[in-house]
PDB file of C-alpha atoms in Angstrom:
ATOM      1  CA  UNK A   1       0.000   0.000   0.000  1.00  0.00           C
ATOM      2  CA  UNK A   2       2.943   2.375   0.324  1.00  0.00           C
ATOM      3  CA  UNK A   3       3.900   2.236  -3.310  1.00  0.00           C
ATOM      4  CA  UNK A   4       0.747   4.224  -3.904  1.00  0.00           C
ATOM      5  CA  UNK A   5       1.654   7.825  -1.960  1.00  0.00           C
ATOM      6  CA  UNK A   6       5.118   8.159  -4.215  1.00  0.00           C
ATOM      7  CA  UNK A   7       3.097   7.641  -7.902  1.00  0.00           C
ATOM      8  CA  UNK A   8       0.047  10.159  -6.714  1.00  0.00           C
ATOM      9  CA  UNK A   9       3.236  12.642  -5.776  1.00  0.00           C
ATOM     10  CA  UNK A  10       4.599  12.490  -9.241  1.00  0.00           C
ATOM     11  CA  UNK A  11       1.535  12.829 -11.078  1.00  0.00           C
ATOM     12  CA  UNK A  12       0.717  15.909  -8.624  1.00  0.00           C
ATOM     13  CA  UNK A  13       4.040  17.474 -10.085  1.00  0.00           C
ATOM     14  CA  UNK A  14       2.334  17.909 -13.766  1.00  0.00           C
ATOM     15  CA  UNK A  15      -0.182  19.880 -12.683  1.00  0.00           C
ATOM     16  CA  UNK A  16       2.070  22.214 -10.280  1.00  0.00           C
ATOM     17  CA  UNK A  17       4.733  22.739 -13.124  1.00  0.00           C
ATOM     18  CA  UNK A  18       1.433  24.195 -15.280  1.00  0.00           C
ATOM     19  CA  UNK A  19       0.410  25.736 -12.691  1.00  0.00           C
ATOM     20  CA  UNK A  20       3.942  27.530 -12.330  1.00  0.00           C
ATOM     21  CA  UNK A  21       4.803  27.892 -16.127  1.00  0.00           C
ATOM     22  CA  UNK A  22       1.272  29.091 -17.708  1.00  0.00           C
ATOM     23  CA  UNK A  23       0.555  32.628 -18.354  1.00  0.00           C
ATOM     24  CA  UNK A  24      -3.450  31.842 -18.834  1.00  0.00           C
ATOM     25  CA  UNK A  25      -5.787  32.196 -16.236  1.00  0.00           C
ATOM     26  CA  UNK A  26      -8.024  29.330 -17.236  1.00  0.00           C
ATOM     27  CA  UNK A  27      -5.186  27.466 -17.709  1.00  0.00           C
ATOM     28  CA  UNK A  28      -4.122  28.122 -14.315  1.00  0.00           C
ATOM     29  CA  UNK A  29      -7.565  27.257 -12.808  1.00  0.00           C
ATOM     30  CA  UNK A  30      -7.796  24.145 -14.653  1.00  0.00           C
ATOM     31  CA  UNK A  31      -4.192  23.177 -13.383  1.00  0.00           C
ATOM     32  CA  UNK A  32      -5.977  24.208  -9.745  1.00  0.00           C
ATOM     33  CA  UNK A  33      -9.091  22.269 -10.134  1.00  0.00           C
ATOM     34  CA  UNK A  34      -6.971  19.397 -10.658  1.00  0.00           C
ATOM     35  CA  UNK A  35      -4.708  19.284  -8.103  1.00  0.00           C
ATOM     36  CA  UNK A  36      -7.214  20.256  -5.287  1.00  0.00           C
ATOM     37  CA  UNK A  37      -8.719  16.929  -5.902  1.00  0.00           C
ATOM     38  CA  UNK A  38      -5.600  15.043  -6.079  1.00  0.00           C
ATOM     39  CA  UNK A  39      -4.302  16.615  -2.885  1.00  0.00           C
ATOM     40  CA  UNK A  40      -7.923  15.897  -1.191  1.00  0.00           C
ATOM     41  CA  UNK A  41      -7.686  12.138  -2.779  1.00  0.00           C
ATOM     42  CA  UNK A  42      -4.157  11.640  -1.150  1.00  0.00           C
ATOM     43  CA  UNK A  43      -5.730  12.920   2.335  1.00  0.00           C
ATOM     44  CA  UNK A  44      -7.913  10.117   1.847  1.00  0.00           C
ATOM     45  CA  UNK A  45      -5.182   7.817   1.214  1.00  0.00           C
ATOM     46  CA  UNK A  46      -3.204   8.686   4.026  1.00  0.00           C
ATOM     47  CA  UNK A  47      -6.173   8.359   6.402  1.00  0.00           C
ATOM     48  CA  UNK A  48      -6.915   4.617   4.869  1.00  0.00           C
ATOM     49  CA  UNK A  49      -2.908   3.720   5.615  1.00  0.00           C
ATOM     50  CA  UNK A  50      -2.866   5.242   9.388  1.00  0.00           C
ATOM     51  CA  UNK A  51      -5.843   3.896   9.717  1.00  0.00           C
ATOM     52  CA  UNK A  52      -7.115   7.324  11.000  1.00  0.00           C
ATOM     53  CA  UNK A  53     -10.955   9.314  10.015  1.00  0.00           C
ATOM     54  CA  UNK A  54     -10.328  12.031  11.580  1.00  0.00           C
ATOM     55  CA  UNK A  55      -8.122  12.642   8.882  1.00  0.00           C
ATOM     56  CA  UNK A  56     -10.088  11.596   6.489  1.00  0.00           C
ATOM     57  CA  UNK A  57     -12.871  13.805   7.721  1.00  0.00           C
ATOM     58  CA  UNK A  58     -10.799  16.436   6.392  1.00  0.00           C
ATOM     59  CA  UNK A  59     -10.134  15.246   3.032  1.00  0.00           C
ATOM     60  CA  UNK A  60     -14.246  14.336   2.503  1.00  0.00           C
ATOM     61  CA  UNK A  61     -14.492  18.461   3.387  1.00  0.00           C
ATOM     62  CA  UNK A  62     -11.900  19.663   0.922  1.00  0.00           C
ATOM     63  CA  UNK A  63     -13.376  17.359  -1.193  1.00  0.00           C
ATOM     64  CA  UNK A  64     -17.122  18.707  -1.181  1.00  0.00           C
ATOM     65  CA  UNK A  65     -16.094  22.570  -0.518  1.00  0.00           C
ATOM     66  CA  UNK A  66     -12.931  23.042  -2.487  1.00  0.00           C
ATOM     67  CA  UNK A  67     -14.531  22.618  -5.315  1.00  0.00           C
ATOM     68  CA  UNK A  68     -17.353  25.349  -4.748  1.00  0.00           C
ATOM     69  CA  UNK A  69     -14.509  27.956  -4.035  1.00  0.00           C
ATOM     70  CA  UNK A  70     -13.038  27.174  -6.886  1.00  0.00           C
ATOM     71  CA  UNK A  71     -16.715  27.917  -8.767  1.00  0.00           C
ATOM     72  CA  UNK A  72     -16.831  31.154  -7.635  1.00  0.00           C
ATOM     73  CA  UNK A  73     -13.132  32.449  -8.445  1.00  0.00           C
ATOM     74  CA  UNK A  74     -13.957  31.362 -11.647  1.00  0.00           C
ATOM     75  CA  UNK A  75     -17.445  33.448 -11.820  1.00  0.00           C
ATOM     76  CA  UNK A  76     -15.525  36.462  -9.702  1.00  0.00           C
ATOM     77  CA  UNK A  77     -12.517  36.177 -12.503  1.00  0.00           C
ATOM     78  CA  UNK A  78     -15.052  36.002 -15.725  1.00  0.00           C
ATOM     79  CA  UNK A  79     -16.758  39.020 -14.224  1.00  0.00           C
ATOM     80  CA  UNK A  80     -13.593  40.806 -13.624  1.00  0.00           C
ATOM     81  CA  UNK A  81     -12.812  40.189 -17.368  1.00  0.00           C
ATOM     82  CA  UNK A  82     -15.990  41.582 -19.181  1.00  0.00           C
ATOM     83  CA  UNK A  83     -15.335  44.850 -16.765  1.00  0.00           C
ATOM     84  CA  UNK A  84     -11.977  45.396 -17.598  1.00  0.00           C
ATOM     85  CA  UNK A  85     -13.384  44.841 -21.579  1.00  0.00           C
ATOM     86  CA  UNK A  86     -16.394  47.090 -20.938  1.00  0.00           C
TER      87      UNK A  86
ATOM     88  CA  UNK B   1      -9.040 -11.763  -3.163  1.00  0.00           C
ATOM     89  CA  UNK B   2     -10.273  -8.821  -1.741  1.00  0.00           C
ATOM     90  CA  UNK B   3      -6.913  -7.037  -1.516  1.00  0.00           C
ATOM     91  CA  UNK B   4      -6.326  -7.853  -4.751  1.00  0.00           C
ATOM     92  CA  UNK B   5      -9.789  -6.288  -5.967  1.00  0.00           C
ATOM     93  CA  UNK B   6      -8.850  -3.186  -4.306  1.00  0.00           C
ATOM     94  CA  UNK B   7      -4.734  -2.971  -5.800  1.00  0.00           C
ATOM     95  CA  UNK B   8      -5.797  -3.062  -9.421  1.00  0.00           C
ATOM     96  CA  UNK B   9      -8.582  -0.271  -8.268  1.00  0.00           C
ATOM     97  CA  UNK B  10      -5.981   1.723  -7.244  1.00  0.00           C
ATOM     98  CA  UNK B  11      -4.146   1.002  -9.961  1.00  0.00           C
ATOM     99  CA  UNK B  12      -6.037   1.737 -12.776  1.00  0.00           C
ATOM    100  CA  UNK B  13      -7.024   5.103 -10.241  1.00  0.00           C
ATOM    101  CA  UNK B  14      -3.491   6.110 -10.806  1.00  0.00           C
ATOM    102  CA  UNK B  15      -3.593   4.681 -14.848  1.00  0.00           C
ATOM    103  CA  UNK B  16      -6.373   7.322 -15.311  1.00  0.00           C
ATOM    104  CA  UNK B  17      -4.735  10.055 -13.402  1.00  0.00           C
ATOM    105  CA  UNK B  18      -1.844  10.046 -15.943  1.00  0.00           C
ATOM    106  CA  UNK B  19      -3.616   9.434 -18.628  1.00  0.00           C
ATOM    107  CA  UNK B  20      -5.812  12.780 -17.771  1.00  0.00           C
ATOM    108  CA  UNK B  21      -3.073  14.832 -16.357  1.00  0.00           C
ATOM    109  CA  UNK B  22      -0.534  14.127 -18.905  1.00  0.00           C
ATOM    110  CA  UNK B  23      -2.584  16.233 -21.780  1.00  0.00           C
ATOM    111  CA  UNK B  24      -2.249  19.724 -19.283  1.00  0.00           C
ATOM    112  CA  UNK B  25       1.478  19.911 -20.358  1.00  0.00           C
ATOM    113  CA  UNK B  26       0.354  20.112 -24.321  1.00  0.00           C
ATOM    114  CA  UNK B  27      -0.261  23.477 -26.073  1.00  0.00           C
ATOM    115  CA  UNK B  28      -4.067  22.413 -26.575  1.00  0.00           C
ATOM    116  CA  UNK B  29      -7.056  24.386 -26.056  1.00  0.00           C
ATOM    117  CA  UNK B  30      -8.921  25.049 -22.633  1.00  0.00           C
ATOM    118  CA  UNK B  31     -11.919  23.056 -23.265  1.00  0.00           C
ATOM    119  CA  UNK B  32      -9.558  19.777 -24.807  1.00  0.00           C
ATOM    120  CA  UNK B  33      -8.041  19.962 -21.474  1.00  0.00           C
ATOM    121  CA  UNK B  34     -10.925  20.522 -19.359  1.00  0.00           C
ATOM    122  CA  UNK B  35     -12.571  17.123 -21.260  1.00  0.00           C
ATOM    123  CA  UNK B  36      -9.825  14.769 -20.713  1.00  0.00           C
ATOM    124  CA  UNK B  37      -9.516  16.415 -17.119  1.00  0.00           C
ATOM    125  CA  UNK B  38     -13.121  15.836 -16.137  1.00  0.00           C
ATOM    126  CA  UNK B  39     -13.893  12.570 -17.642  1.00  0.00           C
ATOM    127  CA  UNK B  40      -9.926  10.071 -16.926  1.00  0.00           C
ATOM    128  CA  UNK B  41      -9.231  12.608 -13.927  1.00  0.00           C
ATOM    129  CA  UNK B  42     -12.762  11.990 -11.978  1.00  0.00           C
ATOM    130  CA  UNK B  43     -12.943   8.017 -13.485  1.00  0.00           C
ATOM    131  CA  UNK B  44      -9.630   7.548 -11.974  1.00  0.00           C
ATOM    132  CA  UNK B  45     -10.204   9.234  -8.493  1.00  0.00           C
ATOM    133  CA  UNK B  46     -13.415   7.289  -8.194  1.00  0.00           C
ATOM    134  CA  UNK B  47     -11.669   4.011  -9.044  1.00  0.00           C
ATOM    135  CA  UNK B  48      -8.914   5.110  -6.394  1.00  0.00           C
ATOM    136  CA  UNK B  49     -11.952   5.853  -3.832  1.00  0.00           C
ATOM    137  CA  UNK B  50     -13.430   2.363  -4.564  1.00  0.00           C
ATOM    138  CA  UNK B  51     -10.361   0.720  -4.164  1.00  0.00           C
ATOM    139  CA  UNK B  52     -10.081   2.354  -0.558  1.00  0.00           C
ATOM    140  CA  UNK B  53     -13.745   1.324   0.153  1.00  0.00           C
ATOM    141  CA  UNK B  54     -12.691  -2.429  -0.543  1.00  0.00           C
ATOM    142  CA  UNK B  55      -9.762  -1.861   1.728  1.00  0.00           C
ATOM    143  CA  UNK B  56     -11.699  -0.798   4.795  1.00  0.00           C
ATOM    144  CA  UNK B  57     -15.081  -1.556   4.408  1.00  0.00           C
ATOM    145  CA  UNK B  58     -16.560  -0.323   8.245  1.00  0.00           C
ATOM    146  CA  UNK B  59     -15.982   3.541   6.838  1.00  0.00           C
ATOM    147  CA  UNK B  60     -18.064   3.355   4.359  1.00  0.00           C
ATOM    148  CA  UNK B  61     -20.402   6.327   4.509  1.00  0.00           C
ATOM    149  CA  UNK B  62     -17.393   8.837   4.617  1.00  0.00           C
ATOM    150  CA  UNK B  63     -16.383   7.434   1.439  1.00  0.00           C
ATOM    151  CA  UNK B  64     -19.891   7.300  -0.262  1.00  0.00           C
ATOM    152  CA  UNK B  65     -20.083  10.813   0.652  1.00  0.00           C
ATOM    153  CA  UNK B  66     -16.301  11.062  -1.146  1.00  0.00           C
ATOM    154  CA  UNK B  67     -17.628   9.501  -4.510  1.00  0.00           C
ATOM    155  CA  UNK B  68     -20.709  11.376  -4.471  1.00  0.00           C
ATOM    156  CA  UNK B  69     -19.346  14.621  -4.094  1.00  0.00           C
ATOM    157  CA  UNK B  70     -16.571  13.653  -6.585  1.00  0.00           C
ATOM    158  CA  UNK B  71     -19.196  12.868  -9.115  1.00  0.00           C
ATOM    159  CA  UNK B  72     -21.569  15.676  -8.927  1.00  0.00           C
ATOM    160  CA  UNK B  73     -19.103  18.086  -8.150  1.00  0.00           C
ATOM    161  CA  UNK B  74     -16.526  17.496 -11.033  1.00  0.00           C
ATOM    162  CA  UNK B  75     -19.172  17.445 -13.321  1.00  0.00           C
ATOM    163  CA  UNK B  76     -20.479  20.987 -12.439  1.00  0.00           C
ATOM    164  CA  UNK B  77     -17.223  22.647 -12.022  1.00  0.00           C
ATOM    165  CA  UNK B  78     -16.604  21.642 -15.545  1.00  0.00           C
ATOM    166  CA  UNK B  79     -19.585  23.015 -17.113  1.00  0.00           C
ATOM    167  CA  UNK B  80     -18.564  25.951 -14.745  1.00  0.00           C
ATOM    168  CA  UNK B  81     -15.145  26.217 -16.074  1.00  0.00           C
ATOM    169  CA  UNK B  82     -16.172  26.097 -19.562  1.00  0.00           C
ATOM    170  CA  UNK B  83     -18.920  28.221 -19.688  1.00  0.00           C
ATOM    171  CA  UNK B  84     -16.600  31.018 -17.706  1.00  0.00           C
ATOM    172  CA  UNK B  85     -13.698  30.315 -19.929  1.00  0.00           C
ATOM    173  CA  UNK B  86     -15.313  31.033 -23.344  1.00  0.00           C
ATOM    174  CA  UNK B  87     -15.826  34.450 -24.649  1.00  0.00           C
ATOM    175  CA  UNK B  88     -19.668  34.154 -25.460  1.00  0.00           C
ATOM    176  CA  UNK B  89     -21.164  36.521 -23.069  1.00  0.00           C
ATOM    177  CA  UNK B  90     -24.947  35.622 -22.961  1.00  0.00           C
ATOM    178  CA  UNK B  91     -27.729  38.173 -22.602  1.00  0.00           C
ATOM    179  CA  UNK B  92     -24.972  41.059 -22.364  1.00  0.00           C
ATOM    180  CA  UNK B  93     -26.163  44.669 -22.498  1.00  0.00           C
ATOM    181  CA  UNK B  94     -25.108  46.330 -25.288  1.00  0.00           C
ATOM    182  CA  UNK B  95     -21.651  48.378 -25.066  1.00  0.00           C
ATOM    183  CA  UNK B  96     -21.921  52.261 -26.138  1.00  0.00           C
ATOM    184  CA  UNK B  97     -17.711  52.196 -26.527  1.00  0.00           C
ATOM    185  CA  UNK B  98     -17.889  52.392 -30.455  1.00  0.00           C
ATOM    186  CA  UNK B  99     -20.799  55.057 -30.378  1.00  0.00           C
ATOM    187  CA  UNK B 100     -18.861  57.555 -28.311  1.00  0.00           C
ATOM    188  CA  UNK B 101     -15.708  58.896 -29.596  1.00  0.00           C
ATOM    189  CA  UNK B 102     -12.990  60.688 -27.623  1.00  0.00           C
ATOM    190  CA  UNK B 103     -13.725  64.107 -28.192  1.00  0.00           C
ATOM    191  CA  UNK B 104     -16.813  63.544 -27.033  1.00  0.00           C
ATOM    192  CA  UNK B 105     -15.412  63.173 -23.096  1.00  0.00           C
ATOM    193  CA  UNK B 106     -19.262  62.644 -22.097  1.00  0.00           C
ATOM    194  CA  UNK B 107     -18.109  62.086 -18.259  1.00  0.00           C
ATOM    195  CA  UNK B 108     -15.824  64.511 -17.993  1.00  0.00           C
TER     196      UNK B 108
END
């Protein structure tokens, strides 16, 4: 079970490095959207292998909410836009 | 038997992952990205979830509550993310920039 936390780290670096090296906001949220889940799915793992939920309470709750932040920056960042157009 | 149910879970979890990831390092489009993201990305981290559920089967409503809010909540952030990202602006009013010129300084 301890082969898994290495392989989700290195597939978390793709995402970062876009993160770092895109100039596009969308791009950038994209990158986000993706590695908020794959940070909240390695909470998860981590609270299987220590056999610990309070820990995974806290990845279930990034899980559901995370995502709903990350819906509004997106409407707050599209509205931002058509001002700075208009 | 179990156990091994719940490896090749994981595993094809993680097969996913890359496969969905790997396309965010291209010079694509948004919305290319934003497919292959949505569909391998939220496949594989329900597969990984699954695989976890096998593992320890007495926690099982915490990780219902995972795969639900992984399913309904990938899906809308995508339609979120694409709808925000393209330039169609629906029901917009109509801009009065090309009307006024810059003599006109009707602000000033």
């Amino acid at each position: 079970m301890n082969w898994v936390l290495p392989i989700m780290l290195l597939i978390l670096l793709i995402p970062l490095y876009e993160a770092c090296q895109d100039k596009d906001i969308w791009q950038k949220m994209l990158a986000f959207a993706s590695i908020a889940t794959k940070t909240s799915l390695m909470i998860l793992v981590v609270s299987v292998l220590r056999d610990d939920w309070m820990i995974g309470v806290v990845g279930v709750i990034i899980l559901s909410v995370g995502n709903a932040a990350l819906m509004l920056l997106a409407h707050v960042i599209k509205r931002l836009n058509e001002i700075g157009e208009g | 038997m179990i156990d091994l149910i719940s490896y090749s879970c994981i595993g094809l979890g993680l097969v996913f992952w890359l496969w969905g990831t790997w396309p965010l390092l291209g010079p694509r489009s948004v919305l290319f990205k934003l497919h292959s993201l949505s569909v391998a990305d939220t496949l594989g981290s329900m597969s990984i979830v699954v695989g976890l559920l096998l593992k320890i089967p007495n926690e099982w409503p915490l990780l219902i509550l995972a795969l639900i809010s992984l399913a309904i909540w990938n899906t809308v952030l995508g339609y979120v993310l694409a709808y925000c990202s393209s330039d169609i602006v629906h029901l917009a009013p109509p801009t009065h920039s090309s009307s006024v010129s810059a003599g006109d300084a009707p602000y000033v």
